[in-house]
Coordinates of C-alpha atoms in Angstrom, one line a residue:
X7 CA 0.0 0.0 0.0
X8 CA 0.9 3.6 -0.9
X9 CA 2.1 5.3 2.4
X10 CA 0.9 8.8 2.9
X11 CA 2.2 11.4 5.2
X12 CA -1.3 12.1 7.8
X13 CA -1.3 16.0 6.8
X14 CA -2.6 15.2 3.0
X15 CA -5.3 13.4 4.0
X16 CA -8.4 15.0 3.4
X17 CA -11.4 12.4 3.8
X18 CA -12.4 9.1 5.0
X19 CA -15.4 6.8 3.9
X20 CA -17.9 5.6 5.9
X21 CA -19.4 2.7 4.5
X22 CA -22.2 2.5 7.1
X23 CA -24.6 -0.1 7.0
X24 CA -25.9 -0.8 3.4
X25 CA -24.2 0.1 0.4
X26 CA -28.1 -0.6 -1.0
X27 CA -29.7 2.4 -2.6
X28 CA -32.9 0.9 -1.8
X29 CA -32.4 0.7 1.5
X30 CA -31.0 4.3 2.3
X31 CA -34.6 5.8 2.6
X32 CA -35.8 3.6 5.5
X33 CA -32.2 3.7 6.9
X34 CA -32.8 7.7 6.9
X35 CA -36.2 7.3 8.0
X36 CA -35.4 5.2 11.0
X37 CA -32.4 7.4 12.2
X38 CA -34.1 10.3 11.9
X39 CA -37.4 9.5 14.0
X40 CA -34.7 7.9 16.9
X41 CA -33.1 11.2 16.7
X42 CA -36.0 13.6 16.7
X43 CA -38.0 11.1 19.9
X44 CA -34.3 11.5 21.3
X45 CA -34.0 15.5 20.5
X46 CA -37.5 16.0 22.5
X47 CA -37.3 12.9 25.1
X48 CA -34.4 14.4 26.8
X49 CA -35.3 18.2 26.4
X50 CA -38.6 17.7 28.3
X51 CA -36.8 15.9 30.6
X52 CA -34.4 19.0 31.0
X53 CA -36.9 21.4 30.7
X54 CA -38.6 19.9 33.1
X55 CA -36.2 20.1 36.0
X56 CA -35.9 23.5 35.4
X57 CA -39.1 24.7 35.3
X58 CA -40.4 23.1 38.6
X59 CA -39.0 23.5 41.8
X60 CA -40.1 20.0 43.5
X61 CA -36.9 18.7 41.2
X62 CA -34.4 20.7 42.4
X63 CA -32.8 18.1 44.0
X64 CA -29.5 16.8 43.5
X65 CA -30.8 13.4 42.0
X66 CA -32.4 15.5 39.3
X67 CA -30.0 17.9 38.9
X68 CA -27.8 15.0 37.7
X69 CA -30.3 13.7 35.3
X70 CA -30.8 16.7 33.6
X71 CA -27.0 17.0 33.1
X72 CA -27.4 13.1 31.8
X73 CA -30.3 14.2 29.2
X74 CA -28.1 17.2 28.2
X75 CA -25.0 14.8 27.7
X76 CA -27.2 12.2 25.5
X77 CA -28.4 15.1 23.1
X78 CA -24.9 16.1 22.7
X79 CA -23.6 12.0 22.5
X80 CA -25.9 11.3 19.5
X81 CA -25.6 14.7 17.8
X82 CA -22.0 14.0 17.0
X83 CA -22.7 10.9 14.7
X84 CA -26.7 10.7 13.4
X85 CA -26.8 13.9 11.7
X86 CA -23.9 13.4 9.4
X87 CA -25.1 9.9 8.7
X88 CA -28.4 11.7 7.9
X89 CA -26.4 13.9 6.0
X90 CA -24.3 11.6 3.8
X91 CA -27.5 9.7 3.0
X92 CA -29.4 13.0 2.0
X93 CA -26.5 13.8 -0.1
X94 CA -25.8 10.5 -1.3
X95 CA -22.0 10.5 0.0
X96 CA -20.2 8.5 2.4
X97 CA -17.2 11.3 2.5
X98 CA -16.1 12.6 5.5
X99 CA -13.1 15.2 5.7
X100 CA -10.0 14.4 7.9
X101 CA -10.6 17.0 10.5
X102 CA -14.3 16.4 10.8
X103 CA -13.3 13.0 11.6
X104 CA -10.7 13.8 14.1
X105 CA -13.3 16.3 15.7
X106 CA -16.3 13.7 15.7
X107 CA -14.1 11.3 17.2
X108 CA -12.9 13.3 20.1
X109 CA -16.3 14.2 21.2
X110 CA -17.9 11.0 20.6
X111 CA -15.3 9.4 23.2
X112 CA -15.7 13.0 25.7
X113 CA -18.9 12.2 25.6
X114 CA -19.6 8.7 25.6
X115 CA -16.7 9.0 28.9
X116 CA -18.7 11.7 30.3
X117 CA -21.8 9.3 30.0
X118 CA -20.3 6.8 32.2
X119 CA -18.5 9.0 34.9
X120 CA -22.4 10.5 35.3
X121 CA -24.1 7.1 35.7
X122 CA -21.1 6.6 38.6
X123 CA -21.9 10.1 40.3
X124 CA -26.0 9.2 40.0
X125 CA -24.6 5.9 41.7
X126 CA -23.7 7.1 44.6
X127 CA -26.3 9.7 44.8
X128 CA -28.0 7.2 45.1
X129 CA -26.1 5.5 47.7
X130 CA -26.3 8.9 50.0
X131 CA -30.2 8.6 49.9
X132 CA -30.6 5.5 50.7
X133 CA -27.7 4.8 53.1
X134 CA -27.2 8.4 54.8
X135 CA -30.9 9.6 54.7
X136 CA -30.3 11.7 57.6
X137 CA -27.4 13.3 56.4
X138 CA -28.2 13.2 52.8
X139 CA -29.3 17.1 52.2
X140 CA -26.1 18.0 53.7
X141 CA -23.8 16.0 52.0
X142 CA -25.5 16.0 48.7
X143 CA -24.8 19.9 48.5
X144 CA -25.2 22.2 45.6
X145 CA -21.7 22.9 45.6
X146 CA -20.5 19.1 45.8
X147 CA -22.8 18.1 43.1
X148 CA -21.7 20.9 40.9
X149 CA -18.1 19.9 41.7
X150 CA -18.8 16.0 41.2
X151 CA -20.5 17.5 37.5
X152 CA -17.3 19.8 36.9
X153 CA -14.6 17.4 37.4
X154 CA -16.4 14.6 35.3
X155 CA -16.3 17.2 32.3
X156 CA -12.2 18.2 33.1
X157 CA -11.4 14.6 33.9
X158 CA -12.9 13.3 30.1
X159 CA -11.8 16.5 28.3
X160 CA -8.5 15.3 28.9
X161 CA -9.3 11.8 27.9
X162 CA -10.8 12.6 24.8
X163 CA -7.8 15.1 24.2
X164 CA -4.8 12.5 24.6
X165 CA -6.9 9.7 22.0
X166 CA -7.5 12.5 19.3
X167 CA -4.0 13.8 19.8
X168 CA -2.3 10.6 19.2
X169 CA -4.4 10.1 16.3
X170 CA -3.0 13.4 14.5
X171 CA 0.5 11.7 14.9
X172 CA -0.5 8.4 12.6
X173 CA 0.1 8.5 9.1
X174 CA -2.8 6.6 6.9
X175 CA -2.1 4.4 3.8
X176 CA -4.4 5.0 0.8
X177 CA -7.4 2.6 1.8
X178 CA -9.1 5.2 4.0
X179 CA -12.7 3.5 4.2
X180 CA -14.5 2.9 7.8
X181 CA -16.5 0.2 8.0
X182 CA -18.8 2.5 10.7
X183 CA -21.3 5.1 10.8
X184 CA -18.8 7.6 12.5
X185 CA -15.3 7.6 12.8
X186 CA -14.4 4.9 16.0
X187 CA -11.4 5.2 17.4
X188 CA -10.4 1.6 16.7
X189 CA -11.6 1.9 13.3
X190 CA -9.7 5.0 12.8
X191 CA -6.4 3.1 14.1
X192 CA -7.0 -0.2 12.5
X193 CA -6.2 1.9 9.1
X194 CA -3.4 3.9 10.3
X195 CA 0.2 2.1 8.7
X196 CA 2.4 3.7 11.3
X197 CA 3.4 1.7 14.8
X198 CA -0.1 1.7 16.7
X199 CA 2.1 -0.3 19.4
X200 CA 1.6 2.8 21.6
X201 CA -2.1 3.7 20.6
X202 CA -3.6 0.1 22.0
X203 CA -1.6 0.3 25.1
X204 CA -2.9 4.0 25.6
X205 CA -6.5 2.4 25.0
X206 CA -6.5 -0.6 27.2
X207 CA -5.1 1.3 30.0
X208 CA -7.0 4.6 29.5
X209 CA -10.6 2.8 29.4
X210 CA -9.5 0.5 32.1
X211 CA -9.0 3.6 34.2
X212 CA -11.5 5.9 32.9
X213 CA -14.4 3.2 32.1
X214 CA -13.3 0.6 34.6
X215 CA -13.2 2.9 37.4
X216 CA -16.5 4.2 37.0
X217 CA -18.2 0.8 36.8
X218 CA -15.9 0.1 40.0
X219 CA -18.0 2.5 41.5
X220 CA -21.3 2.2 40.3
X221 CA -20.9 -1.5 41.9
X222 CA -19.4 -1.0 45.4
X223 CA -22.4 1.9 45.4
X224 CA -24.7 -0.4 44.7
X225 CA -23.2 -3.2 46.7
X226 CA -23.5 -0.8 49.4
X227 CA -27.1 -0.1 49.1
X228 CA -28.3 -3.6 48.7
X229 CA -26.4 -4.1 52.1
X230 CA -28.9 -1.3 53.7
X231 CA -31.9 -2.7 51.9
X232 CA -31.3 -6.2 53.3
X233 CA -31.1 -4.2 56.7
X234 CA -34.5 -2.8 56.3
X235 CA -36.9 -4.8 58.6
X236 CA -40.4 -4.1 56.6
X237 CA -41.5 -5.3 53.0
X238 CA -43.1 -1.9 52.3
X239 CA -39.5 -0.2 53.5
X240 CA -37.3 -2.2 51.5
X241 CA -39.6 -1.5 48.2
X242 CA -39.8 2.1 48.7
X243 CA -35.7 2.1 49.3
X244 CA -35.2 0.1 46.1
X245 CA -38.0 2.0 43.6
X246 CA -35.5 4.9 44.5
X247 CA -32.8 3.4 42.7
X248 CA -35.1 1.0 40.0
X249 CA -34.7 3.6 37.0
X250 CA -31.2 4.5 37.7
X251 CA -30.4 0.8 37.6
X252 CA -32.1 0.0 34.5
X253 CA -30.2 2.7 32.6
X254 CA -26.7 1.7 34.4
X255 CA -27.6 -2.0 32.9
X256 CA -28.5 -1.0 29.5
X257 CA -26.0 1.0 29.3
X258 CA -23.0 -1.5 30.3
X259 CA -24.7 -4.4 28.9
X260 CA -24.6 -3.2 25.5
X261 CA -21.0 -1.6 25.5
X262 CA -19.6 -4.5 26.8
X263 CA -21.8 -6.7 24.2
X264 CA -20.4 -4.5 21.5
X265 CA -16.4 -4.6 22.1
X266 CA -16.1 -8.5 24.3
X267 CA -18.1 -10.3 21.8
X268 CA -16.0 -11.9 19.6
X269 CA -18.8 -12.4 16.9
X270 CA -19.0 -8.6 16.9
X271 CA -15.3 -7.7 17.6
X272 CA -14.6 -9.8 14.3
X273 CA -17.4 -7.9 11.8
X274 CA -17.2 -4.4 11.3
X275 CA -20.8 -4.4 10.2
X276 CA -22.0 -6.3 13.1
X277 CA -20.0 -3.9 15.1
X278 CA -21.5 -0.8 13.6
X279 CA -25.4 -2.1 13.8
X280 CA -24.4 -3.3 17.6
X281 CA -23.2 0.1 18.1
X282 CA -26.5 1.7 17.8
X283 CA -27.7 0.3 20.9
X284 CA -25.7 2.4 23.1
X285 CA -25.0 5.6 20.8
X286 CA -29.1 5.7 19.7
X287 CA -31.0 3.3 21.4
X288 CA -30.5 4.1 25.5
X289 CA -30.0 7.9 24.4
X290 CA -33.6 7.0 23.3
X291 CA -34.6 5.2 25.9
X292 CA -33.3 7.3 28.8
X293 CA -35.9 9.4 29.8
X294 CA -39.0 7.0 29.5
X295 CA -37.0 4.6 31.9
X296 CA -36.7 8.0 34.3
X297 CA -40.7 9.2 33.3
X298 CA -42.3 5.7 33.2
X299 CA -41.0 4.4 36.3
X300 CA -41.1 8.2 38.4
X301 CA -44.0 9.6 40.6
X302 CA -42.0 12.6 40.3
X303 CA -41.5 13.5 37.0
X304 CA -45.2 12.4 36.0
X305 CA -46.3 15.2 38.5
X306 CA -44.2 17.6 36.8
X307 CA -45.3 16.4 33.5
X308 CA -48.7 17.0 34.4
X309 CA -48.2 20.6 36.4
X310 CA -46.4 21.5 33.2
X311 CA -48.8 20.2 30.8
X312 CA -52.0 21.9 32.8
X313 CA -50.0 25.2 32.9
X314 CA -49.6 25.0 29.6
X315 CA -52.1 28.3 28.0
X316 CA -55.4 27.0 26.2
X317 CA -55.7 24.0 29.2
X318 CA -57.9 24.0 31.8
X319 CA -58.8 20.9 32.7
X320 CA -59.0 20.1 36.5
X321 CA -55.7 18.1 38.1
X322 CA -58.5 15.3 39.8
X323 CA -58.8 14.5 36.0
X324 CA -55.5 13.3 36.2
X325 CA -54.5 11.5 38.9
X326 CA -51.1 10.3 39.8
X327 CA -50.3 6.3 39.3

């Protein structure tokens, strides 16, 4: 293969899913309707906490910083897949590609460290009710929110950066629907020696030690649930944690289904349709799992659908399940 210097590239490929021209318009249609339910899922859900004051609480502070996060994690890949199908082109430029890839991992690795910090939120609630309102402060919370963003800013920064010192041969097509870091490498014909050892230590700090967390948490506060003497005590400590679990579990079931399968690990197109599940799918899902399984934010749904002008309909119309 033709070696060539990394600074005259100027596109990848991204092959996507079907090379089909039939099957573009219900790939496009698909995409987009996951996109848009995701776009509005997650900015009720923001909007929301803002707008009423019963969910001013750290727990829901951290979940609108979670909604805000997934908006931004599939924004960075489904519109210029949209894009390239609109346009009929699978060409993406060299720094575009650089520049999706470093916030896809920022915010795929701010993702995770938020899940940890909603972890032990929950932990503080359940474990150190007395104490919870004073621990829990605004200050730690926006500090716990603060560091996660430094902490994978400089992640994301040391993956893209070592990518800008690879040179590329001429066979510059990703088997993907964005640019992946391993994808990106696997094309590279420089040394990647370095890269891989930067990767397996870099996620088993920044992803491992997150999930470390999220489990003693939870460890934790299945060790004060057994503790609780009545039925009704131990179901109202776990519902406080139910929807916080489902999303840790959907969200760590599917990563780790996506890069420890070998079936997938060996098929860059089962890869790329696996990868869906955690970059469209649980962005998707996120805030029904919160809403459907939340007293809460049902009340504030209603309160902000009744305050809504035009609607007057009387709140013993709509009472709360």
């Amino acid at each position: 293969m033709e070696l060539e210097n990394n600074t005259q590239i100027s596109k990848f490929l991204l092959l996507e899913f079907s090379e089909e021209p039939e099957m573009q318009p219900l790939i496009f249609a698909i995409f987009l309707s996951m996109y848009l339910v995701t776009l509005f899922g997650n900015l009720l859900t923001i909007l929301l906490v803002i707008s009423d004051s019963h969910l001013h609480t750290p727990m829901y502070f951290f979940l609108s910083n979670l909604s805000f996060v997934d908006i931004c994690f599939t924004s960075t890949t489904i519109p210029n897949m949209l894009w390239n199908i609109q346009t009929h082109s699978k060409i993406i430029t060299y720094e575009a590609c650089v520049t999706q890839m470093y916030f896809y991992i920022f915010f795929a690795g701010l993702d995770d460290f938020l899940l940890a910090v909603m972890a032990y939120d929950r932990y503080m609630a359940i474990c150190q009710p007395l104490q919870y309102m004073v621990i829990m402060s605004p200050r730690l919370c926006g500090l716990l929110v603060l560091l996660s963003w430094i902490m994978n800013i400089m992640y994301s920064l040391l993956h893209s950066l070592m990518v800008l010192q690879l040179s590329f041969c001429s066979d510059l097509e990703i088997h993907h629907f964005f640019c992946e870091l391993n994808q990106v490498i696997q094309l590279s014909c420089s040394d990647t020696f370095v890269n891989n050892i930067v990767i397996y230590f870099s996620t088993a700090l920044f992803g491992g030690g997150p999930f470390a967390g999220i489990i003693y948490s939870y460890f934790k506060i299945v060790s004060c649930i057994t503790g609780i003497s009545s039925a009704q005590g131990k179901c109202k400590a776990f519902s406080t944690c139910a929807s916080h679990l489902s999303v840790v579990s959907l969200f760590y079931c599917t990563v780790l289904g996506v890069y420890l399968s070998p079936a997938i690990t060996h098929s860059s197109h089962t890869s790329a349709t696996a990868s869906v599940m955690y970059t469209v799918v649980m962005p998707m899902l996120n805030p029904f799992i919160y809403s459907l399984r939340n007293k809460d934010i049902k009340r504030s749904l209603k309160r902000f659908y009744l305050g809504m002008p035009g609607i007057n309909l009387p709140v013993t119309n709509l009472p709360v399940t």
